Amino acid sequence: MILTDFPYIQVALDIIDLKFLEKVLSFLPNSNKLLIEAGTPLIKKFGSGVINTIREYFPDSYVIADMKTLDVGEIEVKICADDGANAMAVSGLAPLETIVSSIKAGKERNIDIILDLMNVAEPLKLLSELPELPKIVLFHRGIDQEGNMEHPWNLIQQIRKDFPHVLVAVAGGLNLESSVKALSKGVQIIVIGRAITASEDITRSCNDFLKLLK
């Protein structure tokens, strides 16, 4: 699956229970506007092979492995590619060499690289230092940071202007209201976790977010 029909909703599966994972997957609607993320806790608990479980429910979907890679980028790209991921997340706090090698390996293995900008002080400077750009940059407010910081909406617009070929995603405690704001700022991928996965009605909640894209 190639990302061309923007914007998208990305469901972050930060889950550490396989039965609950399968329950969530069974209730998610089948939509070409829905991207599926194997979250970092899920991968740490079960390994990147859990992507195969996701594929059982969504064989044709765009699946992201949120590795938050900090080292050995080429090796982790290989792992994710072998397990069938379409994209892999690399931390923007990684050494420049790791980011560069991840992007290079991603091109060789046809897997998109997402550069996670969580806690990156100067995103514009980082992007300007890269010989090749990632497919996606992710403005990511961590769960532990919620309530203490706002999403950098102006910086998001600046990235869209200065690096028009890079897709912009945003994650971190988004709800329907803040997702509308994100879309108005030009965000192309809205990452939603607990607002969908912890909902009493997963299908309805996911569809509510998908309706924002119309």
GROMACS .gro file of C-alpha atoms in nm:
model
  214
    1MET     CA    1   0.000   0.000   0.000
    2ILE     CA    2   0.133   0.340  -0.101
    3LEU     CA    3   0.024   0.650   0.088
    4THR     CA    4  -0.129   0.890  -0.162
    5ASP     CA    5  -0.489   0.953  -0.055
    6PHE     CA    6  -0.439   1.192   0.237
    7PRO     CA    7  -0.526   1.233   0.516
    8TYR     CA    8  -0.523   0.908   0.716
    9ILE     CA    9  -0.605   0.785   1.064
   10GLN     CA   10  -0.336   0.566   1.222
   11VAL     CA   11  -0.443   0.343   1.510
   12ALA     CA   12  -0.164   0.295   1.763
   13LEU     CA   13  -0.186  -0.045   1.926
   14ASP     CA   14   0.007   0.013   2.248
   15ILE     CA   15  -0.121  -0.313   2.390
   16ILE     CA   16   0.053  -0.588   2.589
   17ASP     CA   17  -0.223  -0.851   2.592
   18LEU     CA   18  -0.272  -1.068   2.284
   19LYS     CA   19  -0.638  -1.143   2.353
   20PHE     CA   20  -0.714  -0.775   2.389
   21LEU     CA   21  -0.511  -0.703   2.074
   22GLU     CA   22  -0.721  -0.949   1.878
   23LYS     CA   23  -1.039  -0.801   2.024
   24VAL     CA   24  -0.939  -0.451   1.912
   25LEU     CA   25  -0.837  -0.575   1.567
   26SER     CA   26  -1.169  -0.756   1.527
   27PHE     CA   27  -1.362  -0.434   1.593
   28LEU     CA   28  -1.161  -0.199   1.373
   29PRO     CA   29  -1.337  -0.117   1.046
   30ASN     CA   30  -1.183  -0.217   0.716
   31SER     CA   31  -1.094   0.114   0.553
   32ASN     CA   32  -0.827   0.222   0.309
   33LYS     CA   33  -0.802   0.537   0.522
   34LEU     CA   34  -0.690   0.338   0.827
   35LEU     CA   35  -0.325   0.265   0.903
   36ILE     CA   36  -0.234   0.011   1.172
   37GLU     CA   37   0.057   0.061   1.410
   38ALA     CA   38   0.224  -0.209   1.615
   39GLY     CA   39   0.312   0.016   1.909
   40THR     CA   40   0.639   0.006   2.099
   41PRO     CA   41   0.496  -0.175   2.406
   42LEU     CA   42   0.336  -0.437   2.180
   43ILE     CA   43   0.663  -0.501   1.995
   44LYS     CA   44   0.867  -0.507   2.316
   45LYS     CA   45   0.630  -0.765   2.463
   46PHE     CA   46   0.589  -0.995   2.163
   47GLY     CA   47   0.854  -0.894   1.908
   48SER     CA   48   0.799  -0.757   1.559
   49GLY     CA   49   0.654  -1.093   1.460
   50VAL     CA   50   0.327  -0.965   1.610
   51ILE     CA   51   0.284  -0.789   1.275
   52ASN     CA   52   0.176  -1.130   1.145
   53THR     CA   53  -0.116  -1.123   1.390
   54ILE     CA   54  -0.217  -0.783   1.259
   55ARG     CA   55  -0.193  -0.915   0.903
   56GLU     CA   56  -0.441  -1.191   0.985
   57TYR     CA   57  -0.703  -0.921   1.034
   58PHE     CA   58  -0.575  -0.661   0.787
   59PRO     CA   59  -0.378  -0.844   0.516
   60ASP     CA   60  -0.367  -0.547   0.277
   61SER     CA   61  -0.329  -0.257   0.520
   62TYR     CA   62  -0.033  -0.026   0.574
   63VAL     CA   63   0.130  -0.155   0.893
   64ILE     CA   64   0.382   0.044   1.096
   65ALA     CA   65   0.637  -0.100   1.339
   66ASP     CA   66   0.705   0.161   1.606
   67MET     CA   67   1.058   0.051   1.692
   68LYS     CA   68   1.182   0.395   1.807
   69THR     CA   69   1.519   0.282   1.674
   70LEU     CA   70   1.824   0.441   1.839
   71ASP     CA   71   2.101   0.223   1.695
   72VAL     CA   72   2.168  -0.048   1.431
   73GLY     CA   73   1.912   0.106   1.198
   74GLU     CA   74   1.996  -0.119   0.906
   75ILE     CA   75   1.943  -0.433   1.116
   76GLU     CA   76   1.611  -0.314   1.256
   77VAL     CA   77   1.488  -0.220   0.908
   78LYS     CA   78   1.569  -0.575   0.796
   79ILE     CA   79   1.381  -0.722   1.093
   80CYS     CA   80   1.071  -0.514   1.022
   81ALA     CA   81   1.083  -0.572   0.648
   82ASP     CA   82   1.115  -0.948   0.700
   83ASP     CA   83   0.811  -0.940   0.928
   84GLY     CA   84   0.604  -0.758   0.668
   85ALA     CA   85   0.591  -0.400   0.795
   86ASN     CA   86   0.534  -0.117   0.549
   87ALA     CA   87   0.704   0.140   0.771
   88MET     CA   88   0.931   0.162   1.072
   89ALA     CA   89   0.973   0.443   1.324
   90VAL     CA   90   1.322   0.570   1.407
   91SER     CA   91   1.385   0.806   1.696
   92GLY     CA   92   1.502   1.154   1.600
   93LEU     CA   93   1.727   1.133   1.906
   94ALA     CA   94   1.932   0.858   1.740
   95PRO     CA   95   2.279   0.942   1.608
   96LEU     CA   96   2.264   1.101   1.265
   97GLU     CA   97   2.446   0.798   1.126
   98THR     CA   98   2.168   0.569   1.249
   99ILE     CA   99   1.896   0.783   1.094
  100VAL     CA  100   2.085   0.801   0.764
  101SER     CA  101   2.150   0.426   0.754
  102SER     CA  102   1.786   0.353   0.838
  103ILE     CA  103   1.659   0.570   0.553
  104LYS     CA  104   1.909   0.409   0.313
  105ALA     CA  105   1.813   0.057   0.422
  106GLY     CA  106   1.446   0.147   0.400
  107LYS     CA  107   1.482   0.247   0.036
  108GLU     CA  108   1.667  -0.076  -0.038
  109ARG     CA  109   1.402  -0.291   0.131
  110ASN     CA  110   1.099  -0.087   0.025
  111ILE     CA  111   1.000   0.008   0.378
  112ASP     CA  112   0.914   0.367   0.469
  113ILE     CA  113   1.098   0.539   0.752
  114ILE     CA  114   0.909   0.750   1.005
  115LEU     CA  115   1.128   0.994   1.195
  116ASP     CA  116   0.985   1.034   1.545
  117LEU     CA  117   1.058   1.387   1.668
  118MET     CA  118   0.970   1.326   2.032
  119ASN     CA  119   1.201   1.547   2.242
  120VAL     CA  120   1.397   1.664   1.936
  121ALA     CA  121   1.485   2.026   2.017
  122GLU     CA  122   1.546   2.147   1.661
  123PRO     CA  123   1.350   1.942   1.405
  124LEU     CA  124   1.420   2.180   1.117
  125LYS     CA  125   1.795   2.161   1.180
  126LEU     CA  126   1.783   1.781   1.198
  127LEU     CA  127   1.598   1.749   0.870
  128SER     CA  128   1.833   1.993   0.699
  129GLU     CA  129   2.130   1.775   0.800
  130LEU     CA  130   1.995   1.461   0.635
  131PRO     CA  131   2.123   1.374   0.286
  132GLU     CA  132   1.795   1.191   0.223
  133LEU     CA  133   1.467   1.263   0.398
  134PRO     CA  134   1.239   1.014   0.571
  135LYS     CA  135   0.900   0.939   0.424
  136ILE     CA  136   0.719   1.071   0.732
  137VAL     CA  137   0.804   1.296   1.025
  138LEU     CA  138   0.607   1.239   1.343
  139PHE     CA  139   0.544   1.516   1.594
  140HIS     CA  140   0.498   1.301   1.901
  141ARG     CA  141   0.391   1.411   2.247
  142GLY     CA  142   0.454   1.122   2.484
  143ILE     CA  143   0.190   0.986   2.719
  144ASP     CA  144   0.395   1.099   3.019
  145GLN     CA  145   0.408   1.452   2.873
  146GLU     CA  146   0.035   1.498   2.826
  147GLY     CA  147  -0.099   1.796   3.017
  148ASN     CA  148   0.244   1.958   3.026
  149MET     CA  149   0.293   2.057   2.662
  150GLU     CA  150   0.099   2.146   2.349
  151HIS     CA  151   0.155   2.016   2.000
  152PRO     CA  152   0.384   2.249   1.800
  153TRP     CA  153   0.124   2.353   1.543
  154ASN     CA  154   0.328   2.640   1.397
  155LEU     CA  155   0.633   2.418   1.354
  156ILE     CA  156   0.419   2.158   1.180
  157GLN     CA  157   0.311   2.418   0.926
  158GLN     CA  158   0.674   2.525   0.881
  159ILE     CA  159   0.779   2.165   0.808
  160ARG     CA  160   0.504   2.136   0.549
  161LYS     CA  161   0.633   2.452   0.384
  162ASP     CA  162   1.007   2.381   0.397
  163PHE     CA  163   0.993   2.006   0.325
  164PRO     CA  164   0.687   1.960   0.102
  165HIS     CA  165   0.776   1.604   0.001
  166VAL     CA  166   0.779   1.479   0.361
  167LEU     CA  167   0.452   1.361   0.512
  168VAL     CA  168   0.361   1.499   0.854
  169ALA     CA  169   0.202   1.292   1.129
  170VAL     CA  170   0.104   1.395   1.481
  171ALA     CA  171   0.050   1.176   1.787
  172GLY     CA  172  -0.014   1.214   2.156
  173GLY     CA  173  -0.347   1.232   2.335
  174LEU     CA  174  -0.546   1.348   2.033
  175ASN     CA  175  -0.925   1.350   2.051
  176LEU     CA  176  -1.185   1.447   1.793
  177GLU     CA  177  -1.152   1.819   1.863
  178SER     CA  178  -0.772   1.832   1.851
  179SER     CA  179  -0.773   1.607   1.542
  180VAL     CA  180  -0.984   1.865   1.361
  181LYS     CA  181  -0.726   2.128   1.457
  182ALA     CA  182  -0.443   1.904   1.335
  183LEU     CA  183  -0.610   1.856   0.999
  184SER     CA  184  -0.660   2.232   0.969
  185LYS     CA  185  -0.282   2.275   1.016
  186GLY     CA  186  -0.208   2.041   0.727
  187VAL     CA  187  -0.131   1.722   0.916
  188GLN     CA  188  -0.161   1.422   0.684
  189ILE     CA  189  -0.162   1.138   0.938
  190ILE     CA  190  -0.352   1.156   1.267
  191VAL     CA  191  -0.227   0.897   1.517
  192ILE     CA  192  -0.490   0.783   1.766
  193GLY     CA  193  -0.433   0.537   2.048
  194ARG     CA  194  -0.647   0.514   2.360
  195ALA     CA  195  -0.929   0.729   2.220
  196ILE     CA  196  -1.003   0.427   2.001
  197THR     CA  197  -0.849   0.123   2.171
  198ALA     CA  198  -0.981   0.207   2.520
  199SER     CA  199  -1.325   0.306   2.394
  200GLU     CA  200  -1.634   0.114   2.501
  201ASP     CA  201  -1.732   0.102   2.134
  202ILE     CA  202  -1.413   0.064   1.932
  203THR     CA  203  -1.587   0.048   1.594
  204ARG     CA  204  -1.793   0.360   1.652
  205SER     CA  205  -1.499   0.556   1.791
  206CYS     CA  206  -1.279   0.464   1.498
  207ASN     CA  207  -1.551   0.556   1.252
  208ASP     CA  208  -1.596   0.891   1.426
  209PHE     CA  209  -1.231   0.971   1.354
  210LEU     CA  210  -1.253   0.842   1.000
  211LYS     CA  211  -1.550   1.073   0.938
  212LEU     CA  212  -1.322   1.371   1.003
  213LEU     CA  213  -1.132   1.286   0.685
  214LYS     CA  214  -1.431   1.335   0.456
   0.00000   0.00000   0.00000
